[in-house]
mmCIF file of C-alpha atoms and ligand atoms in Angstrom:
data_model
loop_
_atom_site.group_PDB
_atom_site.id
_atom_site.type_symbol
_atom_site.label_atom_id
_atom_site.label_comp_id
_atom_site.label_asym_id
_atom_site.label_seq_id
_atom_site.Cartn_x
_atom_site.Cartn_y
_atom_site.Cartn_z
ATOM 1 C CA MET A 939 -0.131 0.020 -0.007
ATOM 2 C CA ASN A 940 1.191 3.529 -0.849
ATOM 3 C CA THR A 941 2.551 5.296 2.330
ATOM 4 C CA SER A 942 3.675 8.597 0.768
ATOM 5 C CA PRO A 943 1.056 11.431 1.073
ATOM 6 C CA TRP A 944 -1.270 11.783 -1.944
ATOM 7 C CA THR A 945 -1.211 15.130 -3.812
ATOM 8 C CA ALA A 946 -3.603 16.469 -6.291
ATOM 9 C CA PRO A 947 -1.253 15.925 -9.421
ATOM 10 C CA LYS A 948 -0.789 12.306 -8.181
ATOM 11 C CA ILE A 949 -4.523 11.794 -7.908
ATOM 12 C CA LYS A 950 -5.000 13.292 -11.378
ATOM 13 C CA ALA A 951 -2.343 10.803 -12.698
ATOM 14 C CA LEU A 952 -4.274 7.679 -11.489
ATOM 15 C CA LYS A 953 -6.819 8.118 -14.394
ATOM 16 C CA GLY A 954 -6.795 4.904 -16.515
ATOM 17 C CA LYS A 955 -4.394 3.283 -14.112
ATOM 18 C CA GLU A 956 -6.220 2.659 -10.783
ATOM 19 C CA LYS A 957 -9.595 3.204 -9.455
ATOM 20 C CA ILE A 958 -9.681 6.207 -7.120
ATOM 21 C CA VAL A 959 -11.259 5.396 -3.734
ATOM 22 C CA CYS A 960 -12.835 8.322 -1.811
ATOM 23 C CA LEU A 961 -14.720 8.731 1.359
ATOM 24 C CA THR A 962 -16.036 11.553 3.481
ATOM 25 C CA ALA A 963 -14.815 11.923 7.153
ATOM 26 C CA TYR A 964 -15.688 14.681 9.565
ATOM 27 C CA ASP A 965 -13.613 13.947 12.741
ATOM 28 C CA TYR A 966 -10.343 12.800 13.890
ATOM 29 C CA ALA A 967 -11.166 9.165 15.046
ATOM 30 C CA MET A 968 -12.986 8.375 11.729
ATOM 31 C CA ALA A 969 -10.223 10.112 9.530
ATOM 32 C CA ARG A 970 -7.596 7.873 11.066
ATOM 33 C CA LEU A 971 -9.560 4.730 10.191
ATOM 34 C CA VAL A 972 -10.334 5.902 6.646
ATOM 35 C CA ASP A 973 -6.611 6.876 6.089
ATOM 36 C CA ALA A 974 -5.432 3.628 7.454
ATOM 37 C CA ALA A 975 -7.627 1.782 5.100
ATOM 38 C CA GLY A 976 -5.628 3.140 2.189
ATOM 39 C CA ILE A 977 -8.395 5.632 0.909
ATOM 40 C CA HIS A 978 -6.857 7.912 -1.630
ATOM 41 C CA LEU A 979 -9.024 11.012 -0.961
ATOM 42 C CA VAL A 980 -10.861 12.136 2.155
ATOM 43 C CA LEU A 981 -13.570 14.697 1.600
ATOM 44 C CA VAL A 982 -14.595 16.785 4.497
ATOM 45 C CA GLY A 983 -18.077 17.198 2.931
ATOM 46 C CA ASP A 984 -20.617 19.790 3.754
ATOM 47 C CA SER A 985 -22.876 16.703 4.173
ATOM 48 C CA LEU A 986 -21.605 17.128 7.870
ATOM 49 C CA GLY A 987 -24.437 19.562 8.033
ATOM 50 C CA MET A 988 -26.667 16.461 8.081
ATOM 51 C CA THR A 989 -24.422 13.606 9.424
ATOM 52 C CA MET A 990 -22.724 15.512 12.297
ATOM 53 C CA LEU A 991 -24.891 18.698 13.004
ATOM 54 C CA GLY A 992 -28.446 17.339 12.496
ATOM 55 C CA TYR A 993 -29.621 20.045 9.860
ATOM 56 C CA GLU A 994 -32.069 18.912 7.226
ATOM 57 C CA ASN A 995 -29.611 19.870 4.290
ATOM 58 C CA THR A 996 -26.300 21.371 3.722
ATOM 59 C CA LEU A 997 -27.447 25.104 3.342
ATOM 60 C CA PRO A 998 -26.908 26.195 6.892
ATOM 61 C CA VAL A 999 -23.304 24.911 7.099
ATOM 62 C CA THR A 1000 -20.788 27.844 7.676
ATOM 63 C CA MET A 1001 -17.205 28.277 6.986
ATOM 64 C CA ASP A 1002 -16.447 28.020 10.740
ATOM 65 C CA ASP A 1003 -18.162 24.701 10.907
ATOM 66 C CA MET A 1004 -16.169 23.365 7.856
ATOM 67 C CA ILE A 1005 -12.825 24.666 9.205
ATOM 68 C CA HIS A 1006 -13.407 23.101 12.617
ATOM 69 C CA HIS A 1007 -14.051 19.636 11.048
ATOM 70 C CA THR A 1008 -11.371 19.957 8.385
ATOM 71 C CA ALA A 1009 -8.726 20.549 10.907
ATOM 72 C CA ALA A 1010 -9.777 17.568 12.922
ATOM 73 C CA VAL A 1011 -9.667 15.300 9.935
ATOM 74 C CA ALA A 1012 -6.345 16.527 8.737
ATOM 75 C CA ARG A 1013 -4.867 15.743 12.149
ATOM 76 C CA GLY A 1014 -5.899 12.185 11.621
ATOM 77 C CA VAL A 1015 -4.724 11.665 8.147
ATOM 78 C CA LYS A 1016 -1.152 10.662 7.134
ATOM 79 C CA THR A 1017 -1.447 9.924 3.350
ATOM 80 C CA ALA A 1018 -4.862 10.566 2.073
ATOM 81 C CA LEU A 1019 -5.601 13.797 0.193
ATOM 82 C CA VAL A 1020 -7.634 16.042 2.318
ATOM 83 C CA VAL A 1021 -10.233 18.022 0.489
ATOM 84 C CA GLY A 1022 -12.455 20.513 2.088
ATOM 85 C CA ASP A 1023 -15.786 21.143 0.742
ATOM 86 C CA MET A 1024 -16.661 24.955 0.325
ATOM 87 C CA PRO A 1025 -19.989 25.580 1.914
ATOM 88 C CA PHE A 1026 -23.015 27.495 0.480
ATOM 89 C CA LEU A 1027 -22.373 31.244 0.101
ATOM 90 C CA SER A 1028 -18.529 30.842 0.825
ATOM 91 C CA TYR A 1029 -17.695 31.168 -2.941
ATOM 92 C CA HIS A 1030 -20.648 32.881 -4.459
ATOM 93 C CA ALA A 1031 -20.348 36.631 -3.840
ATOM 94 C CA SER A 1032 -17.033 37.116 -5.619
ATOM 95 C CA ILE A 1033 -13.573 35.442 -6.657
ATOM 96 C CA GLU A 1034 -11.986 37.428 -3.813
ATOM 97 C CA GLN A 1035 -14.318 36.139 -1.309
ATOM 98 C CA ALA A 1036 -13.683 32.559 -2.675
ATOM 99 C CA ILE A 1037 -9.911 32.711 -2.749
ATOM 100 C CA LEU A 1038 -10.036 34.082 1.034
ATOM 101 C CA ASN A 1039 -12.190 31.290 2.052
ATOM 102 C CA ALA A 1040 -10.498 28.612 0.043
ATOM 103 C CA GLY A 1041 -7.138 29.953 1.686
ATOM 104 C CA ARG A 1042 -8.836 29.307 5.151
ATOM 105 C CA PHE A 1043 -9.228 25.535 4.296
ATOM 106 C CA ILE A 1044 -5.524 25.443 3.370
ATOM 107 C CA GLN A 1045 -4.061 27.698 6.234
ATOM 108 C CA GLU A 1046 -6.363 26.859 9.101
ATOM 109 C CA GLY A 1047 -7.870 23.522 8.194
ATOM 110 C CA GLY A 1048 -4.812 21.723 6.961
ATOM 111 C CA ALA A 1049 -6.578 20.711 3.791
ATOM 112 C CA ASN A 1050 -4.748 20.035 0.476
ATOM 113 C CA ALA A 1051 -7.483 21.265 -1.821
ATOM 114 C CA VAL A 1052 -11.055 22.379 -1.904
ATOM 115 C CA LYS A 1053 -14.325 21.177 -3.786
ATOM 116 C CA ILE A 1054 -16.590 23.648 -5.534
ATOM 117 C CA GLU A 1055 -20.182 22.839 -6.754
ATOM 118 C CA GLY A 1056 -20.951 24.010 -10.257
ATOM 119 C CA GLY A 1057 -20.188 23.750 -13.907
ATOM 120 C CA ALA A 1058 -19.307 26.166 -16.832
ATOM 121 C CA PHE A 1059 -20.384 29.192 -14.868
ATOM 122 C CA ARG A 1060 -17.694 28.412 -12.269
ATOM 123 C CA GLU A 1061 -14.871 28.227 -14.825
ATOM 124 C CA PRO A 1062 -13.383 31.742 -13.862
ATOM 125 C CA LEU A 1063 -13.466 31.037 -10.371
ATOM 126 C CA ILE A 1064 -11.805 27.441 -10.545
ATOM 127 C CA HIS A 1065 -9.212 29.046 -12.720
ATOM 128 C CA ALA A 1066 -8.592 31.807 -10.293
ATOM 129 C CA LEU A 1067 -8.206 29.264 -7.426
ATOM 130 C CA VAL A 1068 -5.774 27.099 -9.103
ATOM 131 C CA GLN A 1069 -3.802 30.042 -10.450
ATOM 132 C CA ASN A 1070 -3.438 31.079 -6.717
ATOM 133 C CA GLY A 1071 -2.055 27.681 -5.660
ATOM 134 C CA ILE A 1072 -5.264 26.028 -4.476
ATOM 135 C CA PRO A 1073 -6.214 22.674 -6.212
ATOM 136 C CA VAL A 1074 -9.754 22.330 -7.058
ATOM 137 C CA LEU A 1075 -12.105 19.174 -7.103
ATOM 138 C CA GLY A 1076 -15.150 20.112 -9.325
ATOM 139 C CA HIS A 1077 -18.598 18.675 -8.657
ATOM 140 C CA ILE A 1078 -21.400 18.577 -11.235
ATOM 141 C CA GLY A 1079 -24.687 16.737 -11.699
ATOM 142 C CA LEU A 1080 -26.842 16.805 -8.491
ATOM 143 C CA THR A 1081 -25.175 19.706 -6.654
ATOM 144 C CA PRO A 1082 -26.877 19.588 -3.156
ATOM 145 C CA GLN A 1083 -26.357 23.336 -2.465
ATOM 146 C CA SER A 1084 -28.742 24.068 -5.331
ATOM 147 C CA ILE A 1085 -31.553 21.818 -4.246
ATOM 148 C CA GLU A 1086 -33.905 24.894 -3.926
ATOM 149 C CA VAL A 1087 -33.421 25.570 -7.621
ATOM 150 C CA MET A 1088 -33.313 21.867 -8.742
ATOM 151 C CA GLY A 1089 -36.596 21.289 -6.619
ATOM 152 C CA GLY A 1090 -35.138 18.546 -4.626
ATOM 153 C CA TYR A 1091 -32.551 15.630 -4.680
ATOM 154 C CA LYS A 1092 -33.099 14.664 -8.408
ATOM 155 C CA VAL A 1093 -30.934 12.657 -10.755
ATOM 156 C CA GLN A 1094 -29.642 15.073 -13.459
ATOM 157 C CA GLY A 1095 -28.860 14.716 -17.209
ATOM 158 C CA ARG A 1096 -31.865 12.518 -17.923
ATOM 159 C CA ASN A 1097 -32.792 14.344 -21.082
ATOM 160 C CA HIS A 1098 -30.967 15.433 -24.135
ATOM 161 C CA GLU A 1099 -30.462 19.094 -23.097
ATOM 162 C CA GLY A 1100 -29.521 18.255 -19.574
ATOM 163 C CA ALA A 1101 -26.952 15.683 -20.645
ATOM 164 C CA LYS A 1102 -25.492 18.156 -23.246
ATOM 165 C CA GLN A 1103 -25.118 20.635 -20.350
ATOM 166 C CA LEU A 1104 -23.452 18.387 -18.226
ATOM 167 C CA LEU A 1105 -20.790 17.454 -20.910
ATOM 168 C CA GLU A 1106 -20.264 21.052 -21.389
ATOM 169 C CA ASP A 1107 -19.896 21.710 -17.682
ATOM 170 C CA ALA A 1108 -17.362 18.751 -17.414
ATOM 171 C CA ARG A 1109 -15.317 20.028 -20.244
ATOM 172 C CA ALA A 1110 -15.332 23.734 -18.716
ATOM 173 C CA VAL A 1111 -14.289 22.459 -15.196
ATOM 174 C CA GLU A 1112 -11.304 20.507 -16.820
ATOM 175 C CA GLU A 1113 -10.316 23.518 -18.755
ATOM 176 C CA ALA A 1114 -10.343 25.694 -15.798
ATOM 177 C CA GLY A 1115 -7.706 23.401 -14.246
ATOM 178 C CA ALA A 1116 -9.626 21.170 -11.637
ATOM 179 C CA PHE A 1117 -7.494 18.055 -10.648
ATOM 180 C CA ALA A 1118 -10.703 15.768 -10.720
ATOM 181 C CA LEU A 1119 -14.470 16.028 -11.016
ATOM 182 C CA VAL A 1120 -17.175 14.617 -8.898
ATOM 183 C CA LEU A 1121 -20.215 13.425 -10.842
ATOM 184 C CA GLU A 1122 -23.343 13.015 -8.711
ATOM 185 C CA ALA A 1123 -26.598 11.423 -9.416
ATOM 186 C CA MET A 1124 -26.755 10.945 -13.229
ATOM 187 C CA PRO A 1125 -27.340 7.992 -15.636
ATOM 188 C CA SER A 1126 -24.414 5.681 -15.792
ATOM 189 C CA ASP A 1127 -24.065 6.074 -19.679
ATOM 190 C CA LEU A 1128 -23.814 9.774 -19.459
ATOM 191 C CA ALA A 1129 -21.122 9.385 -16.712
ATOM 192 C CA ALA A 1130 -19.374 7.049 -19.000
ATOM 193 C CA GLU A 1131 -19.350 9.553 -21.747
ATOM 194 C CA ILE A 1132 -17.952 12.286 -19.661
ATOM 195 C CA THR A 1133 -15.300 9.963 -18.106
ATOM 196 C CA ALA A 1134 -14.146 9.163 -21.789
ATOM 197 C CA THR A 1135 -14.342 12.729 -22.753
ATOM 198 C CA VAL A 1136 -12.285 14.538 -20.018
ATOM 199 C CA LYS A 1137 -8.564 13.937 -19.278
ATOM 200 C CA ILE A 1138 -9.242 14.524 -15.429
ATOM 201 C CA PRO A 1139 -10.553 11.562 -13.430
ATOM 202 C CA THR A 1140 -14.267 11.490 -12.569
ATOM 203 C CA ILE A 1141 -15.333 10.455 -9.168
ATOM 204 C CA GLY A 1142 -18.854 9.075 -9.124
ATOM 205 C CA ILE A 1143 -21.603 9.085 -6.535
ATOM 206 C CA GLY A 1144 -24.736 7.664 -8.018
ATOM 207 C CA ALA A 1145 -23.055 7.763 -11.475
ATOM 208 C CA GLY A 1146 -22.352 4.204 -12.202
ATOM 209 C CA PRO A 1147 -19.340 1.951 -12.580
ATOM 210 C CA ALA A 1148 -17.532 3.634 -15.456
ATOM 211 C CA CYS A 1149 -16.240 6.559 -13.416
ATOM 212 C CA ASP A 1150 -12.450 6.612 -12.504
ATOM 213 C CA GLY A 1151 -13.419 6.530 -8.885
ATOM 214 C CA GLN A 1152 -16.072 6.471 -6.318
ATOM 215 C CA VAL A 1153 -16.985 8.360 -3.232
ATOM 216 C CA LEU A 1154 -19.741 7.760 -0.613
ATOM 217 C CA VAL A 1155 -20.658 9.467 2.637
ATOM 218 C CA LEU A 1156 -18.810 7.558 5.445
ATOM 219 C CA HIS A 1157 -22.125 7.354 7.652
ATOM 220 C CA ASP A 1158 -23.926 5.883 4.788
ATOM 221 C CA VAL A 1159 -21.384 3.213 4.341
ATOM 222 C CA LEU A 1160 -21.104 2.325 7.986
ATOM 223 C CA GLY A 1161 -25.040 2.470 8.626
ATOM 224 C CA LEU A 1162 -24.722 5.382 11.099
ATOM 225 C CA TYR A 1163 -26.993 7.899 9.423
ATOM 226 C CA GLY A 1164 -30.862 7.704 9.243
ATOM 227 C CA ASP A 1165 -33.178 4.922 7.887
ATOM 228 C CA PHE A 1166 -33.272 6.168 4.371
ATOM 229 C CA LYS A 1167 -30.722 4.630 2.098
ATOM 230 C CA PRO A 1168 -30.466 6.212 -1.387
ATOM 231 C CA LYS A 1169 -30.355 3.621 -4.275
ATOM 232 C CA PHE A 1170 -26.570 4.434 -5.047
ATOM 233 C CA VAL A 1171 -25.416 3.615 -1.295
ATOM 234 C CA LYS A 1172 -24.012 0.318 -0.408
ATOM 235 C CA ARG A 1173 -23.954 -0.264 3.408
ATOM 236 C CA TYR A 1174 -20.881 -2.139 4.243
ATOM 237 C CA ALA A 1175 -21.480 -2.327 8.043
ATOM 238 C CA ASP A 1176 -24.501 -1.656 10.366
ATOM 239 C CA LEU A 1177 -22.707 0.212 13.109
ATOM 240 C CA GLY A 1178 -25.851 2.060 14.190
ATOM 241 C CA ALA A 1179 -27.504 -1.266 15.277
ATOM 242 C CA GLN A 1180 -24.158 -2.325 16.979
ATOM 243 C CA VAL A 1181 -23.970 1.012 18.913
ATOM 244 C CA ALA A 1182 -27.615 0.707 19.974
ATOM 245 C CA GLN A 1183 -26.977 -2.892 21.187
ATOM 246 C CA ALA A 1184 -23.801 -1.958 23.167
ATOM 247 C CA LEU A 1185 -25.452 1.025 24.705
ATOM 248 C CA ALA A 1186 -28.470 -0.998 25.817
ATOM 249 C CA GLN A 1187 -26.127 -3.575 27.404
ATOM 250 C CA TYR A 1188 -24.215 -0.726 29.249
ATOM 251 C CA ARG A 1189 -27.279 0.629 30.604
ATOM 252 C CA GLN A 1190 -28.677 -2.929 31.745
ATOM 253 C CA GLU A 1191 -25.175 -3.670 33.366
ATOM 254 C CA VAL A 1192 -25.064 -0.437 35.355
ATOM 255 C CA GLN A 1193 -28.472 -0.864 36.573
ATOM 256 C CA SER A 1194 -27.998 -4.356 37.505
ATOM 257 C CA GLY A 1195 -24.654 -3.792 39.297
ATOM 258 C CA ALA A 1196 -22.889 -6.057 36.740
ATOM 259 C CA PHE A 1197 -20.674 -3.088 35.589
ATOM 260 C CA PRO A 1198 -18.163 -2.265 37.056
ATOM 261 C CA GLY A 1199 -16.957 -5.647 38.077
ATOM 262 C CA PRO A 1200 -13.731 -6.568 40.038
ATOM 263 C CA GLU A 1201 -11.712 -6.054 36.652
ATOM 264 C CA GLN A 1202 -12.621 -2.424 36.361
ATOM 265 C CA SER A 1203 -12.312 -1.674 40.017
ATOM 266 C CA TYR A 1204 -9.144 -0.633 42.125
ATOM 267 C CA GLU A 1205 -8.117 -2.595 45.277
HETATM 268 O O1 KIV B 2651 -20.837 16.885 0.923
HETATM 269 C C1 KIV B 2651 -20.559 15.707 0.464
HETATM 270 O O2 KIV B 2651 -20.354 14.815 1.333
HETATM 271 C C2 KIV B 2651 -20.330 15.676 -0.811
HETATM 272 C C3 KIV B 2651 -20.209 14.274 -1.472
HETATM 273 C C4 KIV B 2651 -21.355 13.520 -1.296
HETATM 274 C C5 KIV B 2651 -19.732 14.189 -2.879
HETATM 275 O O3 KIV B 2651 -20.401 16.589 -1.651
#
């Protein structure tokens, strides 16, 4: 397994050679486990608004929330590339605002790169960030910060116009200098076409098997978040049920006097 730190250029160079494995993480303990598993890229997603902070969606997440969690993740990671997800309204007002906020992810959060939602219309912004030394992971398709405009969490690019737009978006993000591109919730054949068109790696989430890599939300993978499981999620563990069982046993043993026993007590 690779032990030298992943960089944005190294991740970019994996296209066509090795599938890129990505997961989200939001805290030190999980970041250590994700990193030790040999995951290439750890995304501190603004999905933490739901998984860690209990919001209904990602829109209330602030820059301070993101920096706090990114710094904890960065302290737990030795080799994965740490990508900080720029939250709603942190890069929308101007390029200057975006550079200052992206810079906070690097300086205060210890991130190696940032992720930005949006396609062709973000080309000047992505270009400016990269020119100023900040690697960018693009994100097109279903972009959760735009759910109010999209009318909910809907698969994108299902019709000819939508598919054409997403292809244009992918080319623009590549042209702007992004090192890789997240494709979220789109038909597999469209994701395959985008993957074959651009030279940067595509990282799919609900975008089928042809992408150059995959990303999932850690809490979905481990069964730690909610009862609803989107179609594209595969649950690799049911930790929620295990935690519930452990806590019920702890409660029962404290109340019955079985805990603490002699092994947990001082003479
Ligand atoms: O916030 C997030 O976790 C994301 C991934 C789902 C791509 O944007």
